[in-house]
């Protein structure tokens, strides 16, 4: 048996905003027991974040993966990648030459899971609600180009944009644009807890313990009407404390599938082991990791300090010692496989050099060693994160130019602290909302960025981002995108580290694993079914 399956990446198509029409498809079902999927994602309701699954608030890959199963969007990224296609909509497209008026027509007979009819007014309500609530740290920035939403009759929705936005169809494929029932979601208030009601392929039942979601049960929605073929009648997602616990559950047969995040050691073992009933599927991924800076903090306020760090960090060593072949060094916020990518950090800094870093600090009259703390989350990106930060610490300290300590925190504490500005330097990961360079730049650099970074570049905000969005041909947008990346490399408000591949491990009687994740790390439970053990 060929143990390791490599899913070749699809070529990401150029975004061509055309009026598309796509009919619904019948849903299938494999029947049988629920397919159980393990994850190390943690879902916790806290005083600071009491509404983790509200589309107006949720903005991380874990919570979005729950919403994508349950809350329907007008558009969706198709199987095998490419430009988004209609989902809850029957057709969508720009209706003007300037890419500022986008119209969608809803499918006929569309219903919420409870049987209530979905109208254009519900779509308008859902989008306007996100913009009205404007949750701190939430996904509202994805809707920043909307001026007004117009509902015409029961089936037609028109988005009037403030400025041209060729990426808008992608944004309508994300959970921030999920259609919710006004009966379940108040207009001006987040919905606390772990209940989700929508019109997606599944309904959700949540098992909660100590304010944490420990198991999510997804049951096929009989009222679902969209493009997806649902290949199972029920799936469960079980949250584990770490990758080791998840792996043991797979070995015992308690779960059928492992998703993010497996440890590098687990992936290596599964990749090399030819005598097992578990298959490992490797897929192209667009995940990145980076360091973010509070540029108002005294320790890193001077640009030269951040530039010296960029000059010292050895990405090749970091990747090889922690992730091996499972990741690649990254020299820009935009991954190498995305149209518009530029190796801006390598172009500016070249190979790691203590001599150059020292000269940069001396020219700015910075006293060395520079003392600072690197913060990381202990439970969100996998067990290898601690080792990664230990290596970063060693690289910076061995230069004699820095005195770095590291500190780890649980995700439930980490995010509120980061948003309050408690950290000077902290590590984060980014799983794209959609596979376009804009989504690796605007969320970090536009006004009201989701990290609340104090860095503000007027040229990027007022000129370069809007200019890049006017180009439906994303290759034509490359000069503006490259300039943004060059400015980031010069000012270093963010320091990219690496981009990673993604993996699914499944017992060999589970089929559909090649499509269980797309390049944006979207979990697609509807693809899974049970087959014949090989």
Coordinates of C-alpha atoms in Angstrom, one line a residue:
X1 CA 0.0 0.0 0.0
X2 CA 1.2 3.5 -0.9
X3 CA 1.3 4.9 2.6
X4 CA 1.9 8.6 1.8
X5 CA -0.4 10.4 -0.6
X6 CA 0.8 13.7 -2.1
X7 CA -2.0 15.9 -3.3
X8 CA -0.5 18.2 -6.0
X9 CA -1.5 21.8 -5.6
X10 CA -3.9 23.2 -8.1
X11 CA -2.8 26.3 -9.9
X12 CA -4.5 29.3 -8.2
X13 CA -6.4 30.9 -11.0
X14 CA -6.4 34.6 -11.7
X15 CA -9.4 36.3 -10.2
X16 CA -11.7 37.2 -13.1
X17 CA -14.9 38.7 -11.8
X18 CA -17.5 37.4 -14.1
X19 CA -21.2 36.7 -13.7
X20 CA -21.4 33.0 -12.8
X21 CA -24.3 30.7 -12.6
X22 CA -24.2 27.4 -10.8
X23 CA -27.1 25.1 -10.0
X24 CA -27.4 23.1 -6.8
X25 CA -26.3 19.5 -6.4
X26 CA -28.0 16.6 -4.7
X27 CA -26.4 15.5 -1.4
X28 CA -25.3 12.0 -0.8
X29 CA -24.8 10.1 2.3
X30 CA -22.5 7.2 3.2
X31 CA -24.6 6.2 6.2
X32 CA -23.1 4.3 9.1
X33 CA -21.4 5.6 12.2
X34 CA -20.2 9.2 12.4
X35 CA -16.7 9.9 11.0
X36 CA -14.8 11.3 14.0
X37 CA -12.1 13.9 13.3
X38 CA -9.5 14.9 15.9
X39 CA -8.1 18.4 16.3
X40 CA -5.8 20.2 18.7
X41 CA -7.8 23.5 18.2
X42 CA -9.2 24.8 21.4
X43 CA -12.6 26.4 21.6
X44 CA -13.1 28.3 24.8
X45 CA -15.7 30.9 25.9
X46 CA -14.2 33.5 28.2
X47 CA -15.2 36.8 29.8
X48 CA -13.0 38.5 27.2
X49 CA -14.3 36.4 24.3
X50 CA -17.7 35.0 25.2
X51 CA -18.9 34.5 21.6
X52 CA -16.2 32.3 19.9
X53 CA -18.5 31.0 17.1
X54 CA -20.4 34.2 16.1
X55 CA -19.6 35.0 12.5
X56 CA -19.2 38.7 13.6
X57 CA -16.4 37.7 16.0
X58 CA -14.8 34.4 14.9
X59 CA -11.5 35.0 13.1
X60 CA -9.2 32.0 13.4
X61 CA -8.9 28.8 11.4
X62 CA -10.4 26.6 14.1
X63 CA -13.7 28.5 14.6
X64 CA -14.0 29.2 10.9
X65 CA -13.8 25.5 10.3
X66 CA -16.9 25.0 12.4
X67 CA -18.7 27.9 10.7
X68 CA -17.9 26.6 7.2
X69 CA -19.8 23.4 7.9
X70 CA -22.8 25.2 9.3
X71 CA -23.2 28.7 8.0
X72 CA -23.7 29.2 4.3
X73 CA -22.2 32.0 2.2
X74 CA -23.1 33.5 -1.1
X75 CA -19.9 32.3 -2.7
X76 CA -17.6 29.3 -2.0
X77 CA -14.1 28.3 -3.0
X78 CA -14.6 25.3 -5.4
X79 CA -13.2 21.8 -5.0
X80 CA -9.7 21.8 -6.5
X81 CA -9.2 25.5 -5.9
X82 CA -9.8 28.3 -8.4
X83 CA -12.0 31.4 -8.4
X84 CA -15.0 31.3 -6.1
X85 CA -18.3 30.1 -7.4
X86 CA -21.9 30.7 -6.2
X87 CA -23.1 28.7 -3.2
X88 CA -26.2 30.2 -1.5
X89 CA -26.4 32.4 -4.6
X90 CA -27.6 31.2 -7.9
X91 CA -25.4 33.8 -9.7
X92 CA -23.0 36.6 -8.7
X93 CA -20.8 39.1 -10.4
X94 CA -19.7 42.7 -11.0
X95 CA -22.3 44.6 -13.0
X96 CA -20.2 47.7 -13.7
X97 CA -16.8 48.3 -15.5
X98 CA -15.2 49.7 -12.3
X99 CA -15.7 46.6 -10.0
X100 CA -17.7 48.7 -7.6
X101 CA -21.2 47.2 -7.9
X102 CA -21.5 43.5 -7.1
X103 CA -24.9 41.7 -7.5
X104 CA -26.0 38.3 -6.3
X105 CA -29.3 36.4 -6.9
X106 CA -30.2 33.8 -4.3
X107 CA -31.1 30.3 -5.1
X108 CA -34.8 29.7 -5.3
X109 CA -36.3 27.9 -2.2
X110 CA -33.3 28.5 0.0
X111 CA -34.0 27.7 3.7
X112 CA -32.3 27.8 7.1
X113 CA -31.9 24.5 8.8
X114 CA -35.1 25.1 10.8
X115 CA -37.1 25.5 7.7
X116 CA -37.4 29.3 7.6
X117 CA -37.1 30.8 4.1
X118 CA -34.0 32.8 3.4
X119 CA -34.5 36.1 1.7
X120 CA -32.3 38.9 0.4
X121 CA -33.2 40.8 3.6
X122 CA -31.6 38.1 5.7
X123 CA -28.4 38.4 3.7
X124 CA -28.4 42.2 4.1
X125 CA -29.1 41.8 7.8
X126 CA -26.2 39.4 8.3
X127 CA -23.6 41.6 6.5
X128 CA -24.8 44.8 8.1
X129 CA -24.8 43.1 11.5
X130 CA -21.1 42.3 11.3
X131 CA -20.3 45.9 10.3
X132 CA -22.5 47.3 13.1
X133 CA -21.1 45.1 15.8
X134 CA -17.5 45.8 14.6
X135 CA -16.0 43.3 17.0
X136 CA -12.5 44.1 18.1
X137 CA -10.1 41.6 16.6
X138 CA -12.9 40.2 14.5
X139 CA -13.1 39.8 10.7
X140 CA -15.0 43.0 9.9
X141 CA -12.0 44.3 8.0
X142 CA -12.8 41.9 5.2
X143 CA -16.0 44.0 4.6
X144 CA -14.2 47.3 4.7
X145 CA -14.8 48.1 1.0
X146 CA -18.6 47.9 1.4
X147 CA -20.5 51.2 1.3
X148 CA -24.1 49.9 1.4
X149 CA -25.9 46.6 1.0
X150 CA -29.2 46.7 -0.9
X151 CA -31.9 44.0 -0.9
X152 CA -34.3 44.0 -3.9
X153 CA -37.2 41.7 -3.5
X154 CA -36.7 38.3 -1.9
X155 CA -33.8 37.1 -4.0
X156 CA -31.5 39.9 -5.2
X157 CA -28.7 41.5 -3.1
X158 CA -26.5 44.3 -4.4
X159 CA -23.3 45.4 -2.8
X160 CA -22.3 49.0 -3.5
X161 CA -18.6 49.3 -2.8
X162 CA -16.6 52.4 -1.7
X163 CA -13.8 51.6 -4.1
X164 CA -12.9 48.9 -6.6
X165 CA -12.2 45.5 -5.0
X166 CA -11.5 42.7 -7.4
X167 CA -11.1 40.3 -4.4
X168 CA -14.6 40.9 -3.2
X169 CA -16.0 37.6 -4.5
X170 CA -13.4 35.8 -2.3
X171 CA -14.5 37.8 0.7
X172 CA -18.1 36.7 0.2
X173 CA -16.9 33.1 0.4
X174 CA -15.7 33.5 4.0
X175 CA -17.7 33.0 7.2
X176 CA -17.7 36.8 7.9
X177 CA -20.3 36.9 5.1
X178 CA -22.2 33.9 6.5
X179 CA -26.0 34.2 6.4
X180 CA -27.7 34.0 9.8
X181 CA -31.3 34.1 10.9
X182 CA -32.3 37.3 12.5
X183 CA -34.4 35.3 15.0
X184 CA -31.2 33.7 16.4
X185 CA -28.7 36.6 16.1
X186 CA -29.4 40.0 17.6
X187 CA -28.6 43.0 15.4
X188 CA -26.3 44.8 17.9
X189 CA -25.0 42.0 20.1
X190 CA -22.8 39.0 19.7
X191 CA -24.3 35.6 20.3
X192 CA -22.5 34.1 23.3
X193 CA -21.6 30.4 23.7
X194 CA -21.3 27.6 21.2
X195 CA -24.7 27.5 19.4
X196 CA -24.6 28.0 15.6
X197 CA -27.7 28.1 13.3
X198 CA -27.4 28.6 9.6
X199 CA -28.2 27.0 6.2
X200 CA -24.9 25.1 5.6
X201 CA -24.5 21.4 4.9
X202 CA -24.6 20.5 8.6
X203 CA -26.4 21.4 11.8
X204 CA -24.3 21.6 15.0
X205 CA -24.7 20.1 18.4
X206 CA -22.1 21.2 20.9
X207 CA -20.8 19.3 23.9
X208 CA -19.3 21.8 26.4
X209 CA -17.3 21.3 29.5
X210 CA -15.9 24.0 31.7
X211 CA -16.7 26.7 29.1
X212 CA -14.8 24.7 26.4
X213 CA -16.2 22.9 23.4
X214 CA -14.9 19.4 23.7
X215 CA -17.0 17.8 20.9
X216 CA -18.9 19.2 18.0
X217 CA -21.4 16.9 16.2
X218 CA -22.3 17.8 12.7
X219 CA -25.5 16.2 11.3
X220 CA -26.5 16.5 7.7
X221 CA -28.9 19.3 7.1
X222 CA -32.0 18.1 5.2
X223 CA -32.8 21.6 4.1
X224 CA -29.4 22.4 2.7
X225 CA -29.4 23.6 -0.9
X226 CA -26.1 24.5 -2.5
X227 CA -23.2 23.2 -4.6
X228 CA -21.8 20.7 -2.1
X229 CA -22.3 16.9 -2.2
X230 CA -22.4 15.7 1.4
X231 CA -20.8 12.3 1.5
X232 CA -21.7 11.4 5.1
X233 CA -24.7 11.7 7.4
X234 CA -22.8 12.7 10.5
X235 CA -19.3 13.8 11.5
X236 CA -17.8 14.6 14.9
X237 CA -14.9 16.9 15.8
X238 CA -13.2 16.1 19.0
X239 CA -10.7 18.6 20.6
X240 CA -7.5 17.2 22.2
X241 CA -5.1 18.9 24.5
X242 CA -2.1 18.1 22.3
X243 CA -0.9 16.1 19.3
X244 CA 0.2 13.1 21.4
X245 CA -3.2 12.6 22.9
X246 CA -4.8 13.0 19.4
X247 CA -2.4 10.4 18.0
X248 CA -3.1 7.9 20.7
X249 CA -6.8 8.3 20.0
X250 CA -6.2 7.5 16.3
X251 CA -4.1 4.4 17.2
X252 CA -6.9 3.1 19.5
X253 CA -9.6 3.7 16.9
X254 CA -11.4 6.4 19.0
X255 CA -11.1 8.8 16.0
X256 CA -10.9 8.2 12.3
X257 CA -9.0 11.3 11.1
X258 CA -6.3 13.6 12.5
X259 CA -6.1 17.2 11.2
X260 CA -4.2 20.2 12.5
X261 CA -2.0 20.2 14.3
X262 CA 0.1 17.1 14.2
X263 CA 3.6 17.3 15.5
X264 CA 6.6 17.1 13.1
X265 CA 7.6 13.8 14.7
X266 CA 4.2 12.3 14.1
X267 CA 4.2 13.4 10.5
X268 CA 7.7 12.0 10.0
X269 CA 6.8 8.7 11.6
X270 CA 3.6 8.3 9.5
X271 CA 5.5 9.2 6.4
X272 CA 8.2 6.6 6.9
X273 CA 6.0 3.8 8.3
X274 CA 4.8 1.4 5.5
X275 CA 3.1 -1.1 7.7
X276 CA 0.1 0.6 9.2
X277 CA -3.6 1.0 8.7
X278 CA -3.3 4.8 8.7
X279 CA -2.7 6.9 5.6
X280 CA -1.0 10.2 5.6
X281 CA -2.1 12.8 3.0
X282 CA 0.2 15.7 2.3
X283 CA -1.3 18.8 0.7
X284 CA 0.0 22.2 -0.4
X285 CA -0.6 24.7 2.3
X286 CA -0.6 28.5 2.5
X287 CA -0.1 28.8 6.3
X288 CA 2.6 31.2 7.4
X289 CA 4.2 32.1 10.7
X290 CA 5.6 35.4 11.7
X291 CA 6.7 37.7 14.5
X292 CA 4.5 40.8 15.1
X293 CA 5.8 44.0 16.7
X294 CA 4.2 46.7 18.9
X295 CA 6.1 49.5 17.2
X296 CA 5.1 51.8 20.1
X297 CA 6.8 49.7 22.7
X298 CA 10.1 51.1 23.9
X299 CA 12.1 47.9 23.3
X300 CA 11.3 47.7 19.5
X301 CA 10.1 51.3 18.7
X302 CA 13.3 52.1 16.9
X303 CA 13.2 50.6 13.4
X304 CA 16.9 49.6 13.6
X305 CA 16.1 47.0 16.4
X306 CA 13.5 45.3 14.2
X307 CA 15.8 45.5 11.2
X308 CA 18.7 43.9 13.2
X309 CA 16.4 41.0 14.2
X310 CA 15.5 40.6 10.5
X311 CA 19.2 40.5 9.7
X312 CA 20.0 37.9 12.3
X313 CA 17.3 35.3 12.1
X314 CA 18.3 32.2 10.2
X315 CA 15.1 30.9 8.7
X316 CA 16.8 27.9 7.0
X317 CA 18.2 26.7 10.3
X318 CA 14.9 27.3 12.1
X319 CA 12.9 25.3 9.6
X320 CA 15.4 22.4 9.3
X321 CA 15.8 21.9 13.1
X322 CA 12.1 22.1 13.9
X323 CA 10.0 21.2 10.8
X324 CA 12.3 19.6 8.3
X325 CA 10.7 19.1 4.9
X326 CA 7.3 20.1 6.3
X327 CA 8.0 23.8 5.9
X328 CA 10.0 26.3 3.9
X329 CA 11.7 29.6 4.8
X330 CA 9.6 32.6 4.0
X331 CA 11.0 36.0 3.0
X332 CA 7.7 37.9 2.6
X333 CA 4.2 38.0 4.1
X334 CA 3.0 36.6 0.8
X335 CA 3.8 32.9 0.3
X336 CA 5.9 31.9 -2.7
X337 CA 3.1 30.1 -4.5
X338 CA 0.8 33.2 -4.5
X339 CA 0.7 35.6 -7.5
X340 CA 2.4 38.8 -6.5
X341 CA 5.0 37.2 -4.1
X342 CA 8.3 38.9 -3.7
X343 CA 11.4 37.8 -1.7
X344 CA 11.6 41.3 -0.2
X345 CA 13.3 40.4 3.1
X346 CA 16.0 38.3 1.3
X347 CA 16.5 41.1 -1.2
X348 CA 17.1 43.6 1.6
X349 CA 19.0 41.6 4.2
X350 CA 20.5 38.6 2.3
X351 CA 22.0 35.9 4.4
X352 CA 22.1 36.2 8.2
X353 CA 24.9 38.5 9.4
X354 CA 25.9 39.6 12.9
X355 CA 28.3 42.1 11.4
X356 CA 25.5 43.9 9.4
X357 CA 23.1 43.7 12.4
X358 CA 25.7 45.3 14.6
X359 CA 26.3 48.1 12.2
X360 CA 22.6 48.8 11.9
X361 CA 22.2 49.1 15.7
X362 CA 25.4 51.2 16.0
X363 CA 24.2 53.6 13.3
X364 CA 21.0 54.2 15.4
X365 CA 22.9 54.6 18.6
X366 CA 21.2 51.6 20.2
X367 CA 22.8 50.2 23.3
X368 CA 23.4 46.5 23.2
X369 CA 22.4 43.9 24.2
X370 CA 18.8 44.8 23.5
X371 CA 16.6 43.2 26.1
X372 CA 13.2 41.9 25.1
X373 CA 10.7 39.0 25.4
X374 CA 9.3 36.9 22.6
X375 CA 5.8 35.6 23.4
X376 CA 4.3 32.5 21.9
X377 CA 1.1 30.4 22.4
X378 CA 1.6 27.0 23.9
X379 CA -1.6 25.3 22.6
X380 CA -2.7 26.7 19.3
X381 CA -0.1 26.0 16.6
X382 CA 1.2 22.7 17.8
X383 CA 3.8 21.3 20.2
X384 CA 6.8 22.4 18.0
X385 CA 6.1 26.1 18.7
X386 CA 8.2 26.1 22.0
X387 CA 11.2 24.6 20.2
X388 CA 10.8 27.1 17.4
X389 CA 11.0 30.0 19.9
X390 CA 13.9 28.4 21.7
X391 CA 15.9 28.5 18.5
X392 CA 14.9 32.1 17.7
X393 CA 16.1 33.0 21.2
X394 CA 19.4 31.2 20.7
X395 CA 20.0 32.8 17.3
X396 CA 19.4 36.3 18.6
X397 CA 21.3 35.9 21.8
X398 CA 24.3 34.2 20.3
X399 CA 25.0 37.4 18.3
X400 CA 25.7 39.2 21.6
X401 CA 23.4 42.0 20.3
X402 CA 20.2 40.8 22.1
X403 CA 19.2 39.5 25.5
X404 CA 16.0 37.6 24.6
X405 CA 13.7 35.7 26.9
X406 CA 10.7 33.7 25.8
X407 CA 7.3 33.2 27.4
X408 CA 4.4 30.9 26.4
X409 CA 0.7 31.4 27.2
X410 CA -2.5 29.5 26.6
X411 CA -4.4 30.8 23.5
X412 CA -7.4 31.9 25.6
X413 CA -5.1 34.2 27.5
X414 CA -2.7 35.0 24.6
X415 CA -5.1 36.7 22.3
X416 CA -6.7 39.1 24.8
X417 CA -3.2 40.0 26.0
X418 CA -2.0 40.6 22.5
X419 CA -5.0 42.8 21.7
X420 CA -4.5 44.9 24.8
X421 CA -1.0 45.6 23.8
X422 CA 0.7 43.7 26.6
X423 CA 3.3 42.2 24.2
X424 CA 6.2 43.9 22.5
X425 CA 7.0 41.0 20.2
X426 CA 4.8 38.0 19.7
X427 CA 4.5 35.0 17.3
X428 CA 1.4 34.3 15.2
X429 CA 0.3 32.2 12.4
X430 CA -1.9 33.1 9.4
X431 CA -4.2 30.8 7.5
X432 CA -5.5 32.8 4.6
X433 CA -9.2 33.8 4.3
X434 CA -8.7 33.3 0.6
X435 CA -5.7 32.6 -1.7
X436 CA -4.8 36.0 -2.9
X437 CA -1.9 38.3 -2.0
X438 CA -4.3 41.0 -0.7
X439 CA -5.2 38.7 2.1
X440 CA -1.7 38.4 3.4
X441 CA -1.2 42.2 3.3
X442 CA -4.4 44.2 4.0
X443 CA -5.4 42.4 7.2
X444 CA -2.0 43.4 8.8
X445 CA -1.4 46.8 7.2
X446 CA -4.7 48.4 6.4
X447 CA -6.4 50.8 8.9
X448 CA -8.1 49.0 11.7
X449 CA -5.9 45.9 11.1
X450 CA -7.0 42.8 13.0
X451 CA -3.8 42.6 15.2
X452 CA -4.3 46.3 16.2
X453 CA -0.7 47.0 15.2
X454 CA 0.2 50.6 15.7
X455 CA 2.2 50.6 12.5
X456 CA 0.6 53.0 10.0
X457 CA 1.9 53.5 6.4
X458 CA -0.2 56.1 4.6
X459 CA 1.1 55.1 1.2
X460 CA 0.2 51.5 1.7
X461 CA -3.3 52.3 3.1
X462 CA -4.3 55.1 0.8
X463 CA -2.5 54.2 -2.5
X464 CA -1.0 50.8 -2.8
X465 CA -3.8 48.6 -1.4
X466 CA -6.6 50.4 -3.3
X467 CA -4.5 50.3 -6.5
X468 CA -3.9 46.6 -6.2
X469 CA -7.6 45.9 -5.7
X470 CA -8.5 47.7 -8.9
X471 CA -6.7 45.0 -10.9
X472 CA -8.9 42.0 -11.8
X473 CA -5.8 40.6 -13.4
X474 CA -3.7 39.8 -10.3
X475 CA -0.5 39.7 -12.3
X476 CA -1.1 43.3 -13.2
X477 CA -1.4 44.1 -9.5
X478 CA 2.1 42.8 -8.9
X479 CA 4.0 46.1 -8.9
X480 CA 1.8 47.5 -6.2
X481 CA 1.9 44.3 -4.2
X482 CA 5.7 44.2 -4.5
X483 CA 6.1 47.8 -3.2
X484 CA 4.0 46.9 -0.2
X485 CA 6.2 43.9 0.6
X486 CA 9.3 46.0 0.1
X487 CA 8.0 48.6 2.6
X488 CA 7.3 45.9 5.1
X489 CA 10.9 44.5 4.7
X490 CA 12.2 48.0 5.3
X491 CA 10.1 49.0 8.3
X492 CA 9.6 45.5 9.8
X493 CA 6.3 45.9 11.6
X494 CA 6.0 42.1 10.9
X495 CA 8.8 39.6 10.4
X496 CA 7.8 36.5 8.3
X497 CA 9.5 33.2 9.2
X498 CA 8.2 30.3 7.3
X499 CA 5.3 28.8 5.3
X500 CA 4.1 25.2 5.9
X501 CA 2.6 22.3 4.2
X502 CA -0.5 20.6 5.7
X503 CA -1.4 17.1 6.5
X504 CA -4.3 14.8 7.2
X505 CA -3.9 11.3 8.7
X506 CA -6.8 8.9 8.4
X507 CA -7.6 5.3 9.0
X508 CA -7.6 3.6 5.5
X509 CA -11.3 2.9 5.4
X510 CA -12.0 6.7 5.3
X511 CA -12.2 8.1 1.8
X512 CA -12.2 11.7 0.5
X513 CA -9.2 12.7 2.6
X514 CA -7.4 14.3 -0.5
X515 CA -10.1 17.0 -0.4
X516 CA -10.6 17.2 3.4
X517 CA -8.5 20.4 3.5
X518 CA -8.2 23.0 0.8
X519 CA -5.1 25.3 0.4
X520 CA -6.6 27.8 2.8
X521 CA -6.8 25.1 5.5
X522 CA -10.6 25.0 5.3
X523 CA -11.8 21.7 6.8
X524 CA -14.4 20.1 4.4
X525 CA -16.1 17.4 6.4
X526 CA -18.6 16.8 3.6
X527 CA -15.9 15.2 1.5
X528 CA -15.3 12.4 4.0
X529 CA -17.0 9.0 3.8
X530 CA -16.3 5.4 4.6
X531 CA -15.0 3.0 2.0
X532 CA -13.2 -0.3 1.7
X533 CA -10.1 -0.7 3.8
X534 CA -7.0 -1.1 1.6

